[in-house]
Amino acid sequence: MSQTPPERFNFAQHLLEVNAARAAKVAYIDDAGRLTYGELAERVRRCAAALGALGIRREERVLLLMHDTCDWPVAFLGALYAGVVPVAVNTLLTADDYAYMLGHSRAQVALVSAPLLPALQAAMARGRHEVRSLIVARGKDLPPGALDFERWLGAQEPLASPADTGADEIAFWLYSSGSTGRPKGTVHTHANPYWTAELYGKPVLGLREDDL
């Protein structure tokens, strides 16, 4: 039987700690390269520090409109490590959908993959939002004021310790499909992905260390 997470629990910290012994092993692979668990831990902690350097506070939301690259888990886990709430959104939605989600979530930062930037810019031009900083991953010609994801990470030292979050504290948002109206923002706690791994990833999928 899996052990219940302690009352004070940060899922990003937990994930990095349980994989600390396999620092040299590959955690993620994308079209541009590979990311080991050790590199993941460093980049997650740099991302957490970088969010803090932007003035983003605990429990504030940041929008993640990013492709399935190694940058996605860095941004997602970095936010969790900082106690910031990532709002991970579908990459196939319309500018109208993104405009609604920006306004509804009151996201203070938007992290976006370069190919998705036009849709996000159209959304930001369409509706009211509170985005103060725009971070673009894997882009060349950035719009005025936008920050390059790699340079943004590299400018910060890794955050020494994670935010002191609780297992039942809000960790991230996901939006529903909106089939019966506007998409609903569903909240997930730091304990939720822990139980997904313990009750589904391990016993149902049977994931092993040598799986890809």
Coordinates of N, CA and C in Angstrom, one line a residue:
M1 N 0.9 -1.2 0.0 CA 0.0 0.0 0.0 C 0.9 1.2 0.0
S2 N 0.6 2.2 -0.9 CA 1.4 3.4 -1.0 C 1.2 4.3 0.3
Q3 N 2.3 4.9 0.7 CA 2.2 5.8 1.8 C 1.6 7.1 1.5
T4 N 0.8 7.6 2.3 CA 0.1 8.9 2.1 C 1.2 10.0 2.2
P5 N 1.1 11.0 1.3 CA 2.1 12.1 1.4 C 2.0 12.9 2.7
P6 N 3.1 13.4 3.2 CA 3.0 14.2 4.5 C 2.1 15.4 4.3
E7 N 1.7 16.1 5.4 CA 0.9 17.3 5.3 C 1.6 18.4 4.5
R8 N 2.9 18.6 4.8 CA 3.7 19.5 4.0 C 4.4 18.8 2.9
F9 N 3.9 19.1 1.7 CA 4.4 18.3 0.5 C 4.4 19.1 -0.7
N10 N 5.5 19.1 -1.4 CA 5.7 19.8 -2.7 C 6.0 18.8 -3.7
F11 N 5.1 18.6 -4.7 CA 5.2 17.5 -5.6 C 6.5 17.6 -6.5
A12 N 6.9 18.8 -6.9 CA 8.1 18.9 -7.7 C 9.3 18.5 -6.9
Q13 N 9.4 18.9 -5.6 CA 10.5 18.5 -4.8 C 10.5 17.0 -4.6
H14 N 9.3 16.4 -4.4 CA 9.2 14.9 -4.3 C 9.8 14.2 -5.5
L15 N 9.4 14.7 -6.7 CA 9.8 14.1 -7.9 C 11.3 14.2 -8.1
L16 N 11.9 15.3 -7.8 CA 13.3 15.5 -7.9 C 14.1 14.6 -6.9
E17 N 13.5 14.5 -5.7 CA 14.2 13.7 -4.7 C 14.2 12.2 -5.0
V18 N 13.1 11.7 -5.4 CA 13.0 10.3 -5.7 C 13.8 9.8 -6.9
N19 N 14.2 10.8 -7.7 CA 15.1 10.5 -8.9 C 16.5 11.0 -8.7
A20 N 16.8 11.5 -7.6 CA 18.2 12.1 -7.4 C 19.3 11.0 -7.6
A21 N 19.0 9.8 -7.2 CA 20.0 8.7 -7.4 C 20.3 8.3 -8.8
R22 N 19.4 8.7 -9.7 CA 19.6 8.4 -11.2 C 19.8 9.6 -12.0
A23 N 20.7 10.5 -11.4 CA 20.9 11.8 -12.1 C 21.4 11.7 -13.5
A24 N 22.2 10.7 -13.8 CA 22.8 10.6 -15.1 C 21.8 9.9 -16.1
K25 N 20.7 9.4 -15.7 CA 19.8 8.7 -16.6 C 18.9 9.7 -17.3
V26 N 18.5 9.3 -18.5 CA 17.6 10.2 -19.3 C 16.2 10.3 -18.7
A27 N 15.7 11.5 -18.5 CA 14.4 11.7 -18.1 C 13.4 12.0 -19.2
Y28 N 13.8 12.8 -20.2 CA 13.0 13.2 -21.3 C 13.8 13.3 -22.6
I29 N 13.1 13.0 -23.7 CA 13.7 13.0 -25.0 C 12.8 13.8 -25.9
D30 N 13.3 14.8 -26.7 CA 12.5 15.4 -27.7 C 13.3 15.5 -29.0
D31 N 12.7 16.2 -29.9 CA 13.4 16.3 -31.2 C 14.7 17.1 -31.2
A32 N 14.9 17.9 -30.1 CA 16.1 18.7 -30.0 C 17.2 18.0 -29.2
G33 N 16.9 17.0 -28.4 CA 17.9 16.4 -27.5 C 17.3 15.7 -26.3
R34 N 18.2 15.5 -25.3 CA 17.8 14.7 -24.2 C 18.0 15.5 -22.9
L35 N 17.3 15.2 -21.9 CA 17.4 15.8 -20.6 C 17.5 14.8 -19.5
T36 N 18.6 14.7 -18.8 CA 18.8 13.8 -17.7 C 18.0 14.2 -16.4
Y37 N 17.9 13.3 -15.5 CA 17.3 13.7 -14.2 C 18.0 14.8 -13.5
G38 N 19.4 14.7 -13.6 CA 20.2 15.8 -12.9 C 20.0 17.1 -13.6
E39 N 20.0 17.1 -14.9 CA 19.7 18.4 -15.6 C 18.3 18.9 -15.4
L40 N 17.4 18.0 -15.3 CA 16.0 18.4 -15.0 C 15.9 19.1 -13.7
A41 N 16.5 18.5 -12.7 CA 16.5 19.1 -11.3 C 17.1 20.5 -11.3
E42 N 18.2 20.7 -12.0 CA 18.8 22.0 -12.1 C 17.9 23.0 -12.8
R43 N 17.4 22.6 -13.9 CA 16.5 23.5 -14.7 C 15.2 23.9 -14.0
V44 N 14.6 22.9 -13.3 CA 13.4 23.1 -12.6 C 13.7 24.2 -11.5
R45 N 14.8 24.0 -10.8 CA 15.1 25.0 -9.7 C 15.5 26.4 -10.3
R46 N 16.1 26.4 -11.4 CA 16.4 27.7 -12.1 C 15.0 28.4 -12.5
C47 N 14.1 27.6 -13.0 CA 12.8 28.1 -13.4 C 12.1 28.7 -12.2
A48 N 12.1 28.0 -11.1 CA 11.5 28.5 -9.9 C 12.1 29.8 -9.5
A49 N 13.4 29.9 -9.5 CA 14.1 31.2 -9.2 C 13.7 32.3 -10.2
A50 N 13.6 31.9 -11.4 CA 13.3 32.9 -12.5 C 11.9 33.5 -12.3
L51 N 11.0 32.6 -11.9 CA 9.6 33.1 -11.7 C 9.6 34.1 -10.5
G52 N 10.4 33.8 -9.5 CA 10.5 34.7 -8.3 C 11.1 36.0 -8.7
A53 N 12.1 35.9 -9.6 CA 12.8 37.2 -10.0 C 11.9 38.1 -10.8
L54 N 10.8 37.5 -11.4 CA 9.8 38.3 -12.1 C 8.8 38.9 -11.1
G55 N 8.9 38.6 -9.8 CA 8.0 39.1 -8.9 C 6.7 38.3 -8.7
I56 N 6.7 37.0 -9.3 CA 5.5 36.2 -9.2 C 5.5 35.6 -7.8
R57 N 4.3 35.7 -7.1 CA 4.2 35.3 -5.8 C 3.5 33.9 -5.7
R58 N 3.5 33.4 -4.5 CA 2.9 32.1 -4.2 C 1.4 32.1 -4.6
E59 N 1.0 31.1 -5.3 CA -0.4 30.8 -5.6 C -0.9 31.7 -6.8
E60 N -0.1 32.6 -7.3 CA -0.4 33.3 -8.6 C -0.3 32.3 -9.7
R61 N -1.1 32.6 -10.8 CA -1.1 31.7 -11.9 C -0.2 32.1 -13.1
V62 N 0.3 31.1 -13.8 CA 1.1 31.4 -15.0 C 0.6 30.4 -16.1
L63 N 0.4 30.9 -17.3 CA -0.2 30.1 -18.4 C 1.0 29.4 -19.1
L64 N 0.7 28.1 -19.3 CA 1.7 27.3 -20.1 C 1.0 26.9 -21.4
L65 N 1.5 27.5 -22.4 CA 1.0 27.1 -23.8 C 2.2 26.6 -24.5
M66 N 2.6 25.4 -24.3 CA 3.9 24.9 -24.8 C 3.7 23.5 -25.4
H67 N 4.5 23.2 -26.4 CA 4.5 21.9 -27.1 C 5.1 20.9 -26.2
D68 N 5.0 19.6 -26.5 CA 5.5 18.5 -25.7 C 7.0 18.4 -26.0
T69 N 7.8 19.3 -25.4 CA 9.2 19.3 -25.5 C 9.8 19.2 -24.1
C70 N 11.1 19.1 -23.9 CA 11.7 19.0 -22.6 C 11.5 20.3 -21.8
D71 N 11.1 21.4 -22.5 CA 10.8 22.7 -21.8 C 9.5 22.6 -21.0
W72 N 8.6 21.8 -21.4 CA 7.3 21.7 -20.7 C 7.4 21.2 -19.3
P73 N 8.0 20.1 -19.0 CA 8.2 19.7 -17.6 C 9.0 20.6 -16.8
V74 N 10.0 21.3 -17.4 CA 10.8 22.3 -16.7 C 9.9 23.4 -16.2
A75 N 9.1 23.9 -17.1 CA 8.2 25.1 -16.8 C 7.2 24.6 -15.7
F76 N 6.6 23.5 -16.0 CA 5.5 23.0 -15.1 C 6.0 22.7 -13.7
L77 N 7.1 21.9 -13.6 CA 7.6 21.6 -12.3 C 8.3 22.8 -11.6
G78 N 8.9 23.7 -12.4 CA 9.5 24.9 -11.9 C 8.5 25.7 -11.2
A79 N 7.3 25.8 -11.8 CA 6.2 26.6 -11.1 C 5.8 25.9 -9.8
L80 N 5.6 24.6 -9.8 CA 5.2 23.9 -8.6 C 6.3 24.1 -7.5
Y81 N 7.5 24.0 -7.9 CA 8.6 24.1 -7.0 C 8.6 25.5 -6.3
A82 N 8.2 26.5 -7.0 CA 8.1 27.8 -6.5 C 6.8 28.1 -5.8
G83 N 5.9 27.2 -5.8 CA 4.6 27.4 -5.1 C 3.7 28.2 -6.0
V84 N 4.1 28.4 -7.3 CA 3.3 29.1 -8.3 C 2.4 28.1 -9.0
V85 N 1.2 28.5 -9.5 CA 0.2 27.6 -10.0 C 0.2 27.7 -11.6
P86 N 0.8 26.6 -12.2 CA 0.8 26.6 -13.7 C -0.6 26.3 -14.2
V87 N -1.0 26.9 -15.3 CA -2.3 26.6 -15.9 C -1.9 26.1 -17.3
A88 N -1.9 24.8 -17.4 CA -1.5 24.1 -18.6 C -2.6 23.9 -19.6
V89 N -2.5 24.5 -20.8 CA -3.6 24.6 -21.7 C -3.3 23.8 -23.0
N90 N -4.4 23.3 -23.6 CA -4.3 22.6 -24.9 C -3.7 23.5 -26.0
T91 N -2.8 22.9 -26.8 CA -2.2 23.7 -27.8 C -3.0 23.8 -29.1
L92 N -4.2 23.2 -29.1 CA -5.0 23.2 -30.4 C -6.2 24.1 -30.3
L93 N -6.3 24.9 -29.3 CA -7.4 25.8 -29.1 C -7.4 27.0 -29.9
T94 N -8.4 27.8 -29.8 CA -8.5 29.1 -30.6 C -8.0 30.3 -29.8
A95 N -7.7 31.4 -30.5 CA -7.4 32.6 -29.8 C -8.5 33.0 -28.8
D96 N -9.7 32.8 -29.2 CA -10.8 33.2 -28.3 C -10.8 32.4 -27.0
D97 N -10.5 31.1 -27.1 CA -10.3 30.2 -25.9 C -9.2 30.7 -25.0
Y98 N -8.1 31.0 -25.6 CA -6.9 31.5 -24.8 C -7.2 32.8 -24.2
A99 N -7.9 33.7 -24.9 CA -8.3 35.0 -24.3 C -9.2 34.8 -23.1
Y100 N -10.1 33.9 -23.2 CA -11.0 33.6 -22.0 C -10.1 33.0 -20.9
M101 N -9.2 32.1 -21.1 CA -8.5 31.5 -20.1 C -7.5 32.4 -19.4
L102 N -6.9 33.3 -20.2 CA -6.0 34.4 -19.6 C -6.8 35.2 -18.7
G103 N -8.0 35.7 -19.1 CA -8.8 36.5 -18.2 C -9.3 35.8 -17.0
H104 N -9.8 34.6 -17.2 CA -10.4 33.8 -16.1 C -9.4 33.4 -15.1
S105 N -8.2 33.0 -15.5 CA -7.2 32.5 -14.6 C -6.4 33.7 -14.0
R106 N -6.5 34.8 -14.6 CA -5.7 36.0 -14.2 C -4.2 35.7 -14.1
A107 N -3.7 35.0 -15.2 CA -2.3 34.6 -15.3 C -1.4 35.8 -15.3
Q108 N -0.4 35.8 -14.6 CA 0.6 36.9 -14.5 C 1.7 36.8 -15.5
V109 N 2.0 35.6 -15.9 CA 3.1 35.3 -16.9 C 2.5 34.3 -17.9
A110 N 3.0 34.3 -19.1 CA 2.7 33.3 -20.1 C 4.0 32.8 -20.7
L111 N 4.1 31.4 -20.6 CA 5.2 30.7 -21.2 C 4.7 30.0 -22.4
V112 N 5.3 30.3 -23.6 CA 4.8 29.8 -24.8 C 5.9 29.3 -25.8
S113 N 5.6 28.2 -26.5 CA 6.5 27.7 -27.5 C 6.3 28.6 -28.7
A114 N 7.4 29.0 -29.4 CA 7.5 30.0 -30.4 C 6.4 29.7 -31.5
P115 N 6.2 28.5 -32.0 CA 5.1 28.3 -33.0 C 3.7 28.6 -32.6
L116 N 3.5 28.7 -31.3 CA 2.2 29.0 -30.7 C 2.0 30.5 -30.4
L117 N 3.1 31.2 -30.5 CA 3.1 32.6 -30.1 C 2.0 33.4 -30.9
P118 N 1.8 33.3 -32.2 CA 0.8 34.1 -32.9 C -0.6 33.9 -32.3
A119 N -1.0 32.7 -31.9 CA -2.3 32.4 -31.3 C -2.4 33.1 -30.0
L120 N -1.3 33.1 -29.2 CA -1.3 33.8 -27.9 C -1.4 35.3 -28.0
Q121 N -0.6 35.8 -29.0 CA -0.6 37.3 -29.2 C -2.0 37.7 -29.6
A122 N -2.7 36.9 -30.5 CA -4.0 37.3 -30.9 C -5.0 37.2 -29.7
A123 N -4.8 36.3 -28.8 CA -5.6 36.2 -27.6 C -5.4 37.4 -26.7
M124 N -4.1 37.8 -26.5 CA -3.8 38.9 -25.7 C -4.4 40.2 -26.2
A125 N -4.4 40.3 -27.6 CA -5.0 41.5 -28.2 C -6.5 41.5 -28.1
R126 N -7.1 40.4 -27.9 CA -8.6 40.3 -28.0 C -9.3 40.6 -26.7
G127 N -8.7 40.2 -25.6 CA -9.4 40.4 -24.3 C -8.5 41.0 -23.3
R128 N -9.1 41.3 -22.1 CA -8.4 41.9 -21.0 C -7.6 40.7 -20.3
H129 N -6.4 41.1 -19.9 CA -5.6 40.1 -19.2 C -4.6 40.8 -18.3
E130 N -3.9 40.0 -17.4 CA -3.0 40.6 -16.5 C -1.6 40.1 -16.7
V131 N -1.3 39.6 -17.9 CA 0.1 39.1 -18.2 C 1.1 40.2 -18.1
R132 N 2.1 40.1 -17.2 CA 3.1 41.1 -17.1 C 4.4 40.7 -17.8
S133 N 4.6 39.4 -18.0 CA 5.8 38.9 -18.7 C 5.5 37.8 -19.6
L134 N 6.2 37.8 -20.8 CA 6.0 36.8 -21.8 C 7.3 36.1 -22.0
I135 N 7.3 34.8 -21.9 CA 8.5 33.9 -22.0 C 8.3 33.0 -23.2
V136 N 9.2 33.1 -24.2 CA 9.1 32.4 -25.4 C 10.2 31.3 -25.5
A137 N 9.8 30.1 -25.8 CA 10.7 29.0 -25.9 C 11.0 28.6 -27.3
R138 N 12.3 28.5 -27.6 CA 12.8 28.1 -28.9 C 12.4 29.0 -30.1
G139 N 12.4 30.3 -29.8 CA 12.1 31.3 -30.8 C 13.3 32.1 -31.2
K140 N 13.2 32.7 -32.4 CA 14.4 33.5 -32.9 C 14.0 35.0 -32.8
D141 N 13.0 35.4 -33.5 CA 12.6 36.8 -33.5 C 11.5 37.1 -32.5
L142 N 11.9 37.5 -31.3 CA 11.0 37.7 -30.2 C 10.3 39.1 -30.3
P143 N 9.0 39.1 -29.9 CA 8.4 40.5 -29.9 C 9.0 41.3 -28.8
P144 N 8.8 42.7 -28.9 CA 9.4 43.6 -28.0 C 9.0 43.2 -26.5
G145 N 9.9 43.2 -25.6 CA 9.6 42.9 -24.2 C 9.6 41.5 -23.8
A146 N 9.5 40.6 -24.8 CA 9.5 39.1 -24.5 C 10.9 38.6 -24.1
L147 N 10.9 37.6 -23.3 CA 12.1 37.0 -22.8 C 12.3 35.6 -23.5
D148 N 13.6 35.3 -23.8 CA 13.9 34.0 -24.3 C 14.0 33.0 -23.2
F149 N 13.4 31.9 -23.3 CA 13.3 30.9 -22.2 C 14.6 30.5 -21.7
E150 N 15.6 30.1 -22.7 CA 16.9 29.7 -22.2 C 17.7 30.7 -21.5
R151 N 17.7 31.9 -22.0 CA 18.4 33.0 -21.4 C 17.7 33.4 -20.0
W152 N 16.4 33.3 -20.0 CA 15.7 33.6 -18.7 C 16.1 32.6 -17.7
L153 N 16.2 31.3 -18.0 CA 16.6 30.3 -17.0 C 18.1 30.5 -16.6
G154 N 18.9 30.7 -17.6 CA 20.4 30.9 -17.4 C 20.8 32.0 -16.5
A155 N 19.9 33.0 -16.4 CA 20.2 34.2 -15.7 C 20.1 34.0 -14.2
Q156 N 19.5 32.9 -13.7 CA 19.3 32.7 -12.3 C 20.0 31.5 -11.8
E157 N 20.4 31.6 -10.5 CA 21.0 30.4 -9.8 C 19.8 29.6 -9.4
P158 N 20.0 28.2 -9.3 CA 18.9 27.4 -8.9 C 18.4 27.7 -7.5
L159 N 17.1 27.7 -7.3 CA 16.5 28.0 -6.1 C 16.9 26.9 -5.0
A160 N 17.4 27.3 -3.9 CA 17.9 26.4 -2.9 C 16.9 25.5 -2.3
S161 N 15.7 25.9 -2.1 CA 14.7 25.1 -1.4 C 13.3 25.4 -2.0
P162 N 12.4 24.4 -2.0 CA 11.1 24.6 -2.6 C 10.2 25.4 -1.7
A163 N 9.1 25.9 -2.3 CA 8.1 26.5 -1.5 C 7.5 25.5 -0.5
D164 N 7.1 25.9 0.7 CA 6.6 25.1 1.7 C 5.1 24.9 1.5
T165 N 4.8 24.1 0.5 CA 3.4 23.8 0.2 C 2.8 22.6 0.9
G166 N 1.5 22.6 0.9 CA 0.8 21.5 1.6 C 0.3 20.5 0.6
A167 N 0.1 19.2 1.0 CA -0.4 18.2 0.1 C -1.7 18.5 -0.5
D168 N -2.5 19.2 0.2 CA -3.9 19.6 -0.3 C -4.0 21.0 -0.8
E169 N -2.8 21.6 -1.0 CA -2.7 23.0 -1.6 C -2.8 22.9 -3.1
I170 N -3.5 23.9 -3.7 CA -3.6 23.9 -5.2 C -2.3 24.0 -5.8
A171 N -2.0 23.0 -6.8 CA -0.8 22.9 -7.5 C -0.9 23.4 -8.9
F172 N -1.9 23.0 -9.6 CA -2.0 23.4 -11.0 C -3.5 23.4 -11.4
W173 N -3.8 24.1 -12.5 CA -5.1 24.1 -13.2 C -5.0 23.4 -14.5
L174 N -6.1 22.7 -14.8 CA -6.4 22.2 -16.2 C -7.8 22.6 -16.6
Y175 N -8.0 23.0 -17.8 CA -9.3 23.4 -18.3 C -10.0 22.3 -19.0
S176 N -11.3 22.2 -18.7 CA -12.2 21.2 -19.4 C -12.3 21.5 -20.8
S177 N -13.0 20.6 -21.6 CA -13.1 20.8 -23.0 C -14.1 21.9 -23.4
G178 N -15.0 22.2 -22.4 CA -16.0 23.3 -22.7 C -17.1 22.8 -23.6
S179 N -17.4 21.5 -23.6 CA -18.4 21.0 -24.4 C -19.8 21.4 -24.1
T180 N -20.0 21.9 -22.8 CA -21.3 22.4 -22.4 C -21.3 23.9 -22.1
G181 N -20.4 24.6 -22.7 CA -20.2 26.0 -22.4 C -18.8 26.4 -22.4
R182 N -18.5 27.4 -21.7 CA -17.1 27.9 -21.5 C -16.3 26.8 -20.7
P183 N -15.0 26.6 -21.1 CA -14.2 25.6 -20.3 C -14.2 25.9 -18.9
K184 N -14.2 24.9 -18.0 CA -14.1 25.0 -16.6 C -12.7 24.8 -16.1
G185 N -12.2 25.7 -15.3 CA -10.9 25.6 -14.7 C -10.9 24.6 -13.5
T186 N -10.4 23.4 -13.7 CA -10.3 22.4 -12.6 C -9.0 22.5 -11.9
V187 N -9.1 22.5 -10.6 CA -7.8 22.6 -9.8 C -7.4 21.3 -9.3
H188 N -6.1 21.1 -9.2 CA -5.4 19.9 -8.7 C -4.4 20.2 -7.7
T189 N -4.3 19.4 -6.7 CA -3.5 19.6 -5.5 C -2.1 19.0 -5.8
H190 N -1.2 19.3 -4.9 CA 0.2 18.7 -5.0 C 0.1 17.2 -4.7
A191 N -0.9 16.7 -4.0 CA -1.0 15.2 -3.8 C -1.6 14.5 -5.0
N192 N -2.3 15.2 -5.9 CA -3.0 14.5 -7.0 C -2.0 13.8 -7.9
P193 N -0.9 14.5 -8.4 CA 0.0 13.7 -9.3 C 0.7 12.6 -8.6
Y194 N 0.9 12.8 -7.3 CA 1.6 11.7 -6.5 C 0.7 10.4 -6.5
W195 N -0.6 10.6 -6.3 CA -1.5 9.5 -6.3 C -1.7 8.9 -7.7
T196 N -1.6 9.7 -8.7 CA -1.6 9.2 -10.1 C -0.5 8.3 -10.4
A197 N 0.7 8.6 -9.9 CA 1.9 7.8 -10.1 C 1.7 6.5 -9.2
E198 N 1.3 6.6 -8.0 CA 1.2 5.5 -7.1 C 0.1 4.5 -7.4
L199 N -1.0 5.0 -7.8 CA -2.2 4.2 -8.1 C -2.5 3.8 -9.5
Y200 N -1.8 4.5 -10.4 CA -2.0 4.2 -11.9 C -0.7 3.9 -12.6
G201 N 0.3 4.8 -12.4 CA 1.6 4.6 -13.1 C 2.3 3.3 -12.7
K202 N 2.3 3.0 -11.5 CA 3.0 1.8 -11.0 C 2.2 0.5 -11.1
P203 N 1.0 0.5 -10.5 CA 0.3 -0.8 -10.6 C -0.5 -1.1 -11.9
V204 N -1.0 -0.1 -12.6 CA -1.8 -0.3 -13.8 C -0.9 -0.3 -15.0
L205 N -0.1 0.7 -15.2 CA 0.8 0.7 -16.4 C 2.0 -0.1 -16.1
G206 N 2.4 -0.3 -14.9 CA 3.6 -1.1 -14.6 C 4.9 -0.5 -15.1
L207 N 5.0 0.8 -15.0 CA 6.1 1.5 -15.5 C 7.4 1.1 -14.7
R208 N 8.5 0.9 -15.5 CA 9.8 0.5 -14.9 C 10.8 1.5 -15.3
E209 N 12.0 1.4 -14.6 CA 13.0 2.3 -14.8 C 13.6 2.3 -16.3
D210 N 13.5 1.1 -16.9 CA 14.1 1.0 -18.3 C 13.1 1.3 -19.4
D211 N 11.9 1.7 -19.0 CA 10.9 2.1 -20.0 C 11.2 3.4 -20.6
L212 N 10.8 3.6 -21.8 CA 10.9 4.9 -22.5 C 9.6 5.5 -22.8

